[in-house]
PDB file of C-alpha atoms in Angstrom:
ATOM      1  CA  UNK C  25       4.209  -9.497   7.241  1.00  0.00           C
ATOM      2  CA  UNK C  26       7.836  -8.623   6.456  1.00  0.00           C
ATOM      3  CA  UNK C  27       9.775  -6.911   9.193  1.00  0.00           C
ATOM      4  CA  UNK C  28      12.671  -4.530   9.133  1.00  0.00           C
ATOM      5  CA  UNK C  29      15.855  -4.786  11.164  1.00  0.00           C
ATOM      6  CA  UNK C  30      16.300  -1.008  10.970  1.00  0.00           C
ATOM      7  CA  UNK C  31      15.504   0.841  14.194  1.00  0.00           C
ATOM      8  CA  UNK C  32      12.741   3.443  14.500  1.00  0.00           C
ATOM      9  CA  UNK C  33      15.351   6.174  14.974  1.00  0.00           C
ATOM     10  CA  UNK C  34      17.217   5.162  11.840  1.00  0.00           C
ATOM     11  CA  UNK C  35      14.004   4.913   9.830  1.00  0.00           C
ATOM     12  CA  UNK C  36      12.934   8.384  10.891  1.00  0.00           C
ATOM     13  CA  UNK C  37      16.354   9.716   9.909  1.00  0.00           C
ATOM     14  CA  UNK C  38      16.070   8.061   6.490  1.00  0.00           C
ATOM     15  CA  UNK C  39      12.635   9.598   5.901  1.00  0.00           C
ATOM     16  CA  UNK C  40      13.805  13.051   6.949  1.00  0.00           C
ATOM     17  CA  UNK C  41      16.891  12.893   4.737  1.00  0.00           C
ATOM     18  CA  UNK C  42      14.971  11.508   1.772  1.00  0.00           C
ATOM     19  CA  UNK C  43      12.592  14.459   2.045  1.00  0.00           C
ATOM     20  CA  UNK C  44      15.517  16.877   2.253  1.00  0.00           C
ATOM     21  CA  UNK C  45      17.146  15.324  -0.807  1.00  0.00           C
ATOM     22  CA  UNK C  46      13.881  15.566  -2.721  1.00  0.00           C
ATOM     23  CA  UNK C  47      13.696  19.310  -2.028  1.00  0.00           C
ATOM     24  CA  UNK C  48      16.812  19.642  -4.173  1.00  0.00           C
ATOM     25  CA  UNK C  49      16.505  16.802  -6.695  1.00  0.00           C
ATOM     26  CA  UNK C  50      12.760  17.199  -7.207  1.00  0.00           C
ATOM     27  CA  UNK C  51      12.956  20.919  -7.900  1.00  0.00           C
ATOM     28  CA  UNK C  52      11.983  22.024 -11.432  1.00  0.00           C
ATOM     29  CA  UNK C  53      14.624  20.902 -13.908  1.00  0.00           C
ATOM     30  CA  UNK C  54      14.673  19.620 -17.514  1.00  0.00           C
ATOM     31  CA  UNK C  55      13.006  16.225 -17.796  1.00  0.00           C
ATOM     32  CA  UNK C  56      14.311  13.623 -20.228  1.00  0.00           C
ATOM     33  CA  UNK C  57      12.823  10.574 -21.872  1.00  0.00           C
ATOM     34  CA  UNK C  58      13.533   7.273 -20.082  1.00  0.00           C
ATOM     35  CA  UNK C  59      16.080   5.124 -21.919  1.00  0.00           C
ATOM     36  CA  UNK C  60      13.424   2.988 -23.616  1.00  0.00           C
ATOM     37  CA  UNK C  61      12.144   6.115 -25.393  1.00  0.00           C
ATOM     38  CA  UNK C  62      15.481   7.744 -26.182  1.00  0.00           C
ATOM     39  CA  UNK C  63      15.805   8.909 -29.765  1.00  0.00           C
ATOM     40  CA  UNK C  64      12.103   8.555 -30.503  1.00  0.00           C
ATOM     41  CA  UNK C  65       9.764  11.340 -31.504  1.00  0.00           C
ATOM     42  CA  UNK C  66       8.402  13.187 -28.480  1.00  0.00           C
ATOM     43  CA  UNK C  67       4.622  12.837 -28.420  1.00  0.00           C
ATOM     44  CA  UNK C  68       1.700  13.890 -26.271  1.00  0.00           C
ATOM     45  CA  UNK C  69       1.798  10.460 -24.640  1.00  0.00           C
ATOM     46  CA  UNK C  70       5.435  11.066 -23.702  1.00  0.00           C
ATOM     47  CA  UNK C  71       4.554  14.420 -22.134  1.00  0.00           C
ATOM     48  CA  UNK C  72       1.735  12.763 -20.198  1.00  0.00           C
ATOM     49  CA  UNK C  73       4.024  10.015 -18.990  1.00  0.00           C
ATOM     50  CA  UNK C  74       6.778  12.343 -17.808  1.00  0.00           C
ATOM     51  CA  UNK C  75       4.431  14.673 -15.981  1.00  0.00           C
ATOM     52  CA  UNK C  76       2.476  11.778 -14.453  1.00  0.00           C
ATOM     53  CA  UNK C  77       5.569  10.075 -13.058  1.00  0.00           C
ATOM     54  CA  UNK C  78       6.876  13.391 -11.729  1.00  0.00           C
ATOM     55  CA  UNK C  79       3.492  14.284 -10.247  1.00  0.00           C
ATOM     56  CA  UNK C  80       3.114  10.895  -8.556  1.00  0.00           C
ATOM     57  CA  UNK C  81       6.624  11.152  -7.099  1.00  0.00           C
ATOM     58  CA  UNK C  82       5.861  14.629  -5.764  1.00  0.00           C
ATOM     59  CA  UNK C  83       2.582  13.439  -4.267  1.00  0.00           C
ATOM     60  CA  UNK C  84       4.344  10.542  -2.523  1.00  0.00           C
ATOM     61  CA  UNK C  85       6.736  12.970  -0.876  1.00  0.00           C
ATOM     62  CA  UNK C  86       4.010  15.422   0.105  1.00  0.00           C
ATOM     63  CA  UNK C  87       2.025  12.560   1.634  1.00  0.00           C
ATOM     64  CA  UNK C  88       5.115  11.444   3.580  1.00  0.00           C
ATOM     65  CA  UNK C  89       5.332  14.929   5.180  1.00  0.00           C
ATOM     66  CA  UNK C  90       1.772  14.463   6.438  1.00  0.00           C
ATOM     67  CA  UNK C  91       2.623  11.001   7.728  1.00  0.00           C
ATOM     68  CA  UNK C  92       5.430  12.416   9.840  1.00  0.00           C
ATOM     69  CA  UNK C  93       3.095  15.072  11.281  1.00  0.00           C
ATOM     70  CA  UNK C  94       0.618  12.397  12.365  1.00  0.00           C
ATOM     71  CA  UNK C  95       3.304  10.092  13.777  1.00  0.00           C
ATOM     72  CA  UNK C  96       4.830  12.933  15.765  1.00  0.00           C
ATOM     73  CA  UNK C  97       1.397  13.739  17.158  1.00  0.00           C
ATOM     74  CA  UNK C  98       0.925   9.994  17.900  1.00  0.00           C
ATOM     75  CA  UNK C  99      -2.190   9.731  15.730  1.00  0.00           C
ATOM     76  CA  UNK C 100      -1.413   6.095  14.949  1.00  0.00           C
ATOM     77  CA  UNK C 101      -4.975   5.014  14.283  1.00  0.00           C
ATOM     78  CA  UNK C 102      -5.285   7.208  11.181  1.00  0.00           C
ATOM     79  CA  UNK C 103      -1.763   7.263   9.726  1.00  0.00           C
ATOM     80  CA  UNK C 104      -2.107   3.872   7.971  1.00  0.00           C
ATOM     81  CA  UNK C 105      -4.477   5.514   5.478  1.00  0.00           C
ATOM     82  CA  UNK C 106      -1.767   7.938   4.365  1.00  0.00           C
ATOM     83  CA  UNK C 107       0.940   5.265   4.316  1.00  0.00           C
ATOM     84  CA  UNK C 108      -1.309   3.246   2.035  1.00  0.00           C
ATOM     85  CA  UNK C 109      -1.671   6.275  -0.279  1.00  0.00           C
ATOM     86  CA  UNK C 110       2.078   6.873  -0.410  1.00  0.00           C
ATOM     87  CA  UNK C 111       2.749   3.173  -1.053  1.00  0.00           C
ATOM     88  CA  UNK C 112       0.170   2.863  -3.829  1.00  0.00           C
ATOM     89  CA  UNK C 113       1.309   6.113  -5.475  1.00  0.00           C
ATOM     90  CA  UNK C 114       4.984   5.129  -5.401  1.00  0.00           C
ATOM     91  CA  UNK C 115       4.391   1.700  -6.967  1.00  0.00           C
ATOM     92  CA  UNK C 116       2.202   3.247  -9.619  1.00  0.00           C
ATOM     93  CA  UNK C 117       4.977   5.706 -10.515  1.00  0.00           C
ATOM     94  CA  UNK C 118       7.472   2.830 -10.764  1.00  0.00           C
ATOM     95  CA  UNK C 119       5.077   0.831 -12.935  1.00  0.00           C
ATOM     96  CA  UNK C 120       4.380   3.795 -15.176  1.00  0.00           C
ATOM     97  CA  UNK C 121       7.995   4.705 -15.857  1.00  0.00           C
ATOM     98  CA  UNK C 122       8.953   1.089 -16.548  1.00  0.00           C
ATOM     99  CA  UNK C 123       5.987   0.272 -18.805  1.00  0.00           C
ATOM    100  CA  UNK C 124       6.561  -0.672 -22.441  1.00  0.00           C
ATOM    101  CA  UNK C 125       5.867   1.896 -25.146  1.00  0.00           C
ATOM    102  CA  UNK C 126       2.670   3.870 -24.498  1.00  0.00           C
ATOM    103  CA  UNK C 127       0.817   0.996 -22.852  1.00  0.00           C
ATOM    104  CA  UNK C 128       1.226   2.192 -19.257  1.00  0.00           C
ATOM    105  CA  UNK C 129       0.308   5.836 -19.761  1.00  0.00           C
ATOM    106  CA  UNK C 130      -2.581   4.812 -22.044  1.00  0.00           C
ATOM    107  CA  UNK C 131      -3.957   2.518 -19.340  1.00  0.00           C
ATOM    108  CA  UNK C 132      -3.399   5.226 -16.687  1.00  0.00           C
ATOM    109  CA  UNK C 133      -5.368   7.776 -18.713  1.00  0.00           C
ATOM    110  CA  UNK C 134      -8.031   5.215 -19.604  1.00  0.00           C
ATOM    111  CA  UNK C 135      -8.704   4.550 -15.928  1.00  0.00           C
ATOM    112  CA  UNK C 136      -8.948   8.283 -15.294  1.00  0.00           C
ATOM    113  CA  UNK C 137     -11.479   8.821 -18.071  1.00  0.00           C
ATOM    114  CA  UNK C 138     -13.412   5.706 -17.032  1.00  0.00           C
ATOM    115  CA  UNK C 139     -13.727   7.136 -13.518  1.00  0.00           C
ATOM    116  CA  UNK C 140     -14.776  10.536 -14.877  1.00  0.00           C
ATOM    117  CA  UNK C 141     -17.399   8.863 -17.069  1.00  0.00           C
ATOM    118  CA  UNK C 142     -18.766   6.995 -14.056  1.00  0.00           C
ATOM    119  CA  UNK C 143     -18.939  10.294 -12.133  1.00  0.00           C
ATOM    120  CA  UNK C 144     -20.891  11.930 -14.961  1.00  0.00           C
ATOM    121  CA  UNK C 145     -23.303   9.018 -15.263  1.00  0.00           C
ATOM    122  CA  UNK C 146     -23.936   8.992 -11.514  1.00  0.00           C
ATOM    123  CA  UNK C 147     -24.464  12.744 -11.506  1.00  0.00           C
ATOM    124  CA  UNK C 148     -27.092  12.410 -14.228  1.00  0.00           C
ATOM    125  CA  UNK C 149     -29.043  10.078 -11.896  1.00  0.00           C
ATOM    126  CA  UNK C 150     -28.571  12.167  -8.744  1.00  0.00           C
ATOM    127  CA  UNK C 151     -31.434  13.372  -6.607  1.00  0.00           C
ATOM    128  CA  UNK C 152     -29.888  16.857  -6.449  1.00  0.00           C
ATOM    129  CA  UNK C 153     -30.593  19.114  -9.419  1.00  0.00           C
ATOM    130  CA  UNK C 154     -27.230  20.737  -8.836  1.00  0.00           C
ATOM    131  CA  UNK C 155     -25.466  17.494  -9.637  1.00  0.00           C
ATOM    132  CA  UNK C 156     -27.719  16.671 -12.580  1.00  0.00           C
ATOM    133  CA  UNK C 157     -27.255  20.119 -14.114  1.00  0.00           C
ATOM    134  CA  UNK C 158     -23.490  19.952 -13.641  1.00  0.00           C
ATOM    135  CA  UNK C 159     -23.156  16.495 -15.184  1.00  0.00           C
ATOM    136  CA  UNK C 160     -22.757  17.891 -18.689  1.00  0.00           C
ATOM    137  CA  UNK C 161     -19.731  19.890 -17.540  1.00  0.00           C
ATOM    138  CA  UNK C 162     -17.782  16.863 -16.287  1.00  0.00           C
ATOM    139  CA  UNK C 163     -14.686  16.877 -18.519  1.00  0.00           C
ATOM    140  CA  UNK C 164     -12.334  14.139 -19.722  1.00  0.00           C
ATOM    141  CA  UNK C 165     -14.915  11.429 -20.329  1.00  0.00           C
ATOM    142  CA  UNK C 166     -13.896  10.301 -23.814  1.00  0.00           C
ATOM    143  CA  UNK C 167     -12.100   6.954 -23.377  1.00  0.00           C
ATOM    144  CA  UNK C 168     -11.690   6.356 -27.123  1.00  0.00           C
ATOM    145  CA  UNK C 169      -8.113   7.690 -27.409  1.00  0.00           C
ATOM    146  CA  UNK C 170      -6.987   5.464 -24.558  1.00  0.00           C
ATOM    147  CA  UNK C 171      -8.295   2.089 -25.674  1.00  0.00           C
ATOM    148  CA  UNK C 172      -6.247  -0.902 -26.754  1.00  0.00           C
ATOM    149  CA  UNK C 173      -3.543  -0.953 -24.061  1.00  0.00           C
ATOM    150  CA  UNK C 174      -2.192  -4.311 -22.929  1.00  0.00           C
ATOM    151  CA  UNK C 175      -1.853  -2.858 -19.442  1.00  0.00           C
ATOM    152  CA  UNK C 176      -4.506  -1.903 -16.902  1.00  0.00           C
ATOM    153  CA  UNK C 177      -4.503   0.602 -14.049  1.00  0.00           C
ATOM    154  CA  UNK C 178      -7.992  -0.268 -12.805  1.00  0.00           C
ATOM    155  CA  UNK C 179      -6.931  -2.862 -10.231  1.00  0.00           C
ATOM    156  CA  UNK C 180      -3.902  -2.082  -8.056  1.00  0.00           C
ATOM    157  CA  UNK C 181      -3.388  -5.819  -7.635  1.00  0.00           C
ATOM    158  CA  UNK C 182      -2.522  -6.078 -11.341  1.00  0.00           C
ATOM    159  CA  UNK C 183      -0.052  -3.193 -11.028  1.00  0.00           C
ATOM    160  CA  UNK C 184       1.635  -5.148  -8.221  1.00  0.00           C
ATOM    161  CA  UNK C 185       1.694  -8.306 -10.329  1.00  0.00           C
ATOM    162  CA  UNK C 186       3.399  -6.339 -13.111  1.00  0.00           C
ATOM    163  CA  UNK C 187       6.328  -5.422 -10.822  1.00  0.00           C
ATOM    164  CA  UNK C 188       9.317  -7.345  -9.509  1.00  0.00           C
ATOM    165  CA  UNK C 189       9.956  -7.445  -6.673  1.00  0.00           C
ATOM    166  CA  UNK C 190       6.317  -6.971  -5.953  1.00  0.00           C
ATOM    167  CA  UNK C 191       3.632  -9.340  -7.121  1.00  0.00           C
ATOM    168  CA  UNK C 192       1.278 -10.882  -4.611  1.00  0.00           C
ATOM    169  CA  UNK C 193       3.454  -9.912  -1.631  1.00  0.00           C
ATOM    170  CA  UNK C 194       3.235  -6.235  -2.586  1.00  0.00           C
ATOM    171  CA  UNK C 195      -0.527  -6.477  -2.865  1.00  0.00           C
ATOM    172  CA  UNK C 196      -0.842  -8.235   0.502  1.00  0.00           C
ATOM    173  CA  UNK C 197       0.877  -5.273   2.154  1.00  0.00           C
ATOM    174  CA  UNK C 198      -1.573  -2.979   0.401  1.00  0.00           C
ATOM    175  CA  UNK C 199      -4.530  -5.045   1.623  1.00  0.00           C
ATOM    176  CA  UNK C 200      -3.245  -4.912   5.189  1.00  0.00           C
ATOM    177  CA  UNK C 201      -2.965  -1.133   5.002  1.00  0.00           C
ATOM    178  CA  UNK C 202      -6.417  -1.003   3.406  1.00  0.00           C
ATOM    179  CA  UNK C 203      -7.964  -2.897   6.300  1.00  0.00           C
ATOM    180  CA  UNK C 204      -7.259   0.172   8.458  1.00  0.00           C
ATOM    181  CA  UNK C 205      -8.237   2.648   5.751  1.00  0.00           C
ATOM    182  CA  UNK C 206     -11.904   1.654   5.364  1.00  0.00           C
ATOM    183  CA  UNK C 207     -14.851   1.214   7.755  1.00  0.00           C
ATOM    184  CA  UNK C 208     -14.007  -2.389   8.679  1.00  0.00           C
ATOM    185  CA  UNK C 209     -13.993  -4.596  11.777  1.00  0.00           C
ATOM    186  CA  UNK C 210     -10.243  -4.040  12.029  1.00  0.00           C
ATOM    187  CA  UNK C 211     -10.874  -0.294  12.258  1.00  0.00           C
ATOM    188  CA  UNK C 212     -13.455  -0.765  15.005  1.00  0.00           C
ATOM    189  CA  UNK C 213     -11.053  -2.987  16.944  1.00  0.00           C
ATOM    190  CA  UNK C 214      -8.645  -0.072  17.261  1.00  0.00           C
ATOM    191  CA  UNK C 215     -11.075   1.543  19.699  1.00  0.00           C
ATOM    192  CA  UNK C 216     -11.986  -1.484  21.855  1.00  0.00           C
ATOM    193  CA  UNK C 217     -10.062  -4.110  23.808  1.00  0.00           C
ATOM    194  CA  UNK C 218     -11.005  -7.707  24.709  1.00  0.00           C
ATOM    195  CA  UNK C 219     -13.924  -8.052  27.153  1.00  0.00           C
ATOM    196  CA  UNK C 220     -13.244  -8.854  30.774  1.00  0.00           C
ATOM    197  CA  UNK C 221     -13.597 -12.451  31.871  1.00  0.00           C
ATOM    198  CA  UNK C 222     -17.231 -13.434  32.140  1.00  0.00           C
ATOM    199  CA  UNK C 223     -18.477 -10.477  30.090  1.00  0.00           C
ATOM    200  CA  UNK C 224     -19.275  -9.986  26.411  1.00  0.00           C
ATOM    201  CA  UNK C 225     -18.953  -6.228  25.920  1.00  0.00           C
ATOM    202  CA  UNK C 226     -15.502  -5.167  24.620  1.00  0.00           C
ATOM    203  CA  UNK C 227     -13.661  -2.651  26.740  1.00  0.00           C
ATOM    204  CA  UNK C 228     -13.410   0.979  25.621  1.00  0.00           C
ATOM    205  CA  UNK C 229      -9.878   2.148  24.751  1.00  0.00           C
ATOM    206  CA  UNK C 230      -9.231   5.705  25.845  1.00  0.00           C
ATOM    207  CA  UNK C 231      -6.314   5.799  23.425  1.00  0.00           C
ATOM    208  CA  UNK C 232      -6.836   4.005  20.107  1.00  0.00           C
ATOM    209  CA  UNK C 233      -4.671   0.954  19.519  1.00  0.00           C
ATOM    210  CA  UNK C 234      -1.717   1.115  17.145  1.00  0.00           C
ATOM    211  CA  UNK C 235      -2.702  -0.809  13.993  1.00  0.00           C
ATOM    212  CA  UNK C 236       0.906  -1.325  12.814  1.00  0.00           C
ATOM    213  CA  UNK C 237       4.167  -0.659  14.582  1.00  0.00           C
ATOM    214  CA  UNK C 238       5.805   2.716  14.127  1.00  0.00           C
ATOM    215  CA  UNK C 239       8.779   0.907  12.635  1.00  0.00           C
ATOM    216  CA  UNK C 240       6.614  -0.705   9.960  1.00  0.00           C
ATOM    217  CA  UNK C 241       4.829   2.552   9.140  1.00  0.00           C
ATOM    218  CA  UNK C 242       8.139   4.387   8.827  1.00  0.00           C
ATOM    219  CA  UNK C 243       9.695   1.565   6.841  1.00  0.00           C
ATOM    220  CA  UNK C 244       6.883   1.554   4.286  1.00  0.00           C
ATOM    221  CA  UNK C 245       7.021   5.346   4.078  1.00  0.00           C
ATOM    222  CA  UNK C 246      10.777   5.330   3.509  1.00  0.00           C
ATOM    223  CA  UNK C 247      10.432   2.587   0.903  1.00  0.00           C
ATOM    224  CA  UNK C 248       7.755   4.538  -0.915  1.00  0.00           C
ATOM    225  CA  UNK C 249      10.019   7.575  -0.993  1.00  0.00           C
ATOM    226  CA  UNK C 250      12.868   5.561  -2.472  1.00  0.00           C
ATOM    227  CA  UNK C 251      10.733   3.894  -5.152  1.00  0.00           C
ATOM    228  CA  UNK C 252       8.940   7.061  -6.226  1.00  0.00           C
ATOM    229  CA  UNK C 253      12.117   9.108  -6.317  1.00  0.00           C
ATOM    230  CA  UNK C 254      13.885   6.336  -8.232  1.00  0.00           C
ATOM    231  CA  UNK C 255      11.076   6.349 -10.803  1.00  0.00           C
ATOM    232  CA  UNK C 256      11.527  10.102 -11.154  1.00  0.00           C
ATOM    233  CA  UNK C 257      15.286   9.692 -11.506  1.00  0.00           C
ATOM    234  CA  UNK C 258      14.723   7.923 -14.825  1.00  0.00           C
ATOM    235  CA  UNK C 259      13.659  11.303 -16.180  1.00  0.00           C
ATOM    236  CA  UNK C 260      16.732  13.312 -15.079  1.00  0.00           C
ATOM    237  CA  UNK C 261      20.493  13.267 -15.561  1.00  0.00           C
ATOM    238  CA  UNK C 262      21.087  13.573 -11.783  1.00  0.00           C
ATOM    239  CA  UNK C 263      23.551  10.728 -11.153  1.00  0.00           C
ATOM    240  CA  UNK C 264      24.264  11.888  -7.626  1.00  0.00           C
ATOM    241  CA  UNK C 265      20.603  11.551  -6.707  1.00  0.00           C
ATOM    242  CA  UNK C 266      20.429   8.032  -8.168  1.00  0.00           C
ATOM    243  CA  UNK C 267      23.548   6.982  -6.243  1.00  0.00           C
ATOM    244  CA  UNK C 268      22.111   8.373  -3.025  1.00  0.00           C
ATOM    245  CA  UNK C 269      18.853   6.428  -3.555  1.00  0.00           C
ATOM    246  CA  UNK C 270      20.839   3.247  -4.137  1.00  0.00           C
ATOM    247  CA  UNK C 271      22.723   3.739  -0.864  1.00  0.00           C
ATOM    248  CA  UNK C 272      19.483   4.492   0.955  1.00  0.00           C
ATOM    249  CA  UNK C 273      17.878   1.350  -0.418  1.00  0.00           C
ATOM    250  CA  UNK C 274      20.795  -0.798   0.779  1.00  0.00           C
ATOM    251  CA  UNK C 275      20.463   0.723   4.264  1.00  0.00           C
ATOM    252  CA  UNK C 276      16.739  -0.141   4.248  1.00  0.00           C
ATOM    253  CA  UNK C 277      17.368  -3.652   2.874  1.00  0.00           C
ATOM    254  CA  UNK C 278      15.194  -3.048  -0.164  1.00  0.00           C
ATOM    255  CA  UNK C 279      15.852  -2.828  -3.886  1.00  0.00           C
ATOM    256  CA  UNK C 280      15.969   0.712  -5.190  1.00  0.00           C
ATOM    257  CA  UNK C 281      14.357  -0.203  -8.521  1.00  0.00           C
ATOM    258  CA  UNK C 282      11.121  -2.016  -9.225  1.00  0.00           C
ATOM    259  CA  UNK C 283      11.314  -3.708 -12.610  1.00  0.00           C
ATOM    260  CA  UNK C 284       8.727  -5.270 -14.874  1.00  0.00           C
ATOM    261  CA  UNK C 285       7.849  -8.813 -13.836  1.00  0.00           C
ATOM    262  CA  UNK C 286       7.737 -12.007 -15.886  1.00  0.00           C
ATOM    263  CA  UNK C 287       3.931 -11.712 -15.707  1.00  0.00           C
ATOM    264  CA  UNK C 288       4.103  -8.368 -17.478  1.00  0.00           C
ATOM    265  CA  UNK C 289       6.591  -9.478 -20.117  1.00  0.00           C
ATOM    266  CA  UNK C 290       4.753 -12.699 -20.863  1.00  0.00           C
ATOM    267  CA  UNK C 291       1.501 -10.813 -21.377  1.00  0.00           C
ATOM    268  CA  UNK C 292       3.135  -8.539 -23.913  1.00  0.00           C
ATOM    269  CA  UNK C 293       4.968 -11.437 -25.578  1.00  0.00           C
ATOM    270  CA  UNK C 294       1.723 -13.376 -26.005  1.00  0.00           C
ATOM    271  CA  UNK C 295       0.048 -10.316 -27.541  1.00  0.00           C
ATOM    272  CA  UNK C 296       2.991  -9.863 -29.878  1.00  0.00           C
ATOM    273  CA  UNK C 297       2.820 -13.477 -31.063  1.00  0.00           C
ATOM    274  CA  UNK C 298      -0.909 -13.238 -31.551  1.00  0.00           C
ATOM    275  CA  UNK C 299      -0.503 -10.055 -33.579  1.00  0.00           C
ATOM    276  CA  UNK C 300       2.181 -11.535 -35.827  1.00  0.00           C
ATOM    277  CA  UNK C 301       0.115 -14.678 -36.390  1.00  0.00           C
ATOM    278  CA  UNK C 302      -2.928 -12.720 -37.461  1.00  0.00           C
ATOM    279  CA  UNK C 303      -0.995 -10.702 -40.020  1.00  0.00           C
TER     280      UNK C 303
END
């Protein structure tokens, strides 16, 4: 797992200041098309993309506030779940704002409607009449308008592969966080220590173990704040905010921007060649 040379005190300061800066920069203001869409007709897909990136950035920051509450209360055994949420949300925002054309937002909405369809279908088979009767009222289940994208939001691993830096390393971090976010052996181990010599029963921990260091939890939180805010900054004219995020990224030893990877570009290039050949 990567480590950070930044101290816990510095990391906490970065998180606090990033949240303060967001209170100003993330306040309601006119949103603009990212550069790849400049000069093009504003469509419903554009509106969905702008609001989705903004909403994901806001959610990352709200989640970070909860992370700080838990860390201050020393609830280390549960905070990894929220760090995972902030991390996944931030990378998704970066992926969405960088995506080519309407492919990213189309895939994002397709995954939403796919999930809603699955909910409706499960409700129709439920034992409870309340769920069965309410199934017909589950909205947003028509996936037809969102088909044909070259991108996919169904597997977060693919979102990671579409980003650079990111790729497999980004997904490994996500899997590590996930191992403490689900009912797994790793979760159980937080509450028990090794058995005493000559015994087989693990020892009860009065205080749950710390799954990841406070430094790592704060580092990932701060990184998520930078990446989500940087994605949002594509939609504004706030140069001062962008410059501040760049400085913050340098202090954290991370890149402020997550770009599209060779994997992403090659997938789109192959599709483009196939399309031109078939014409």
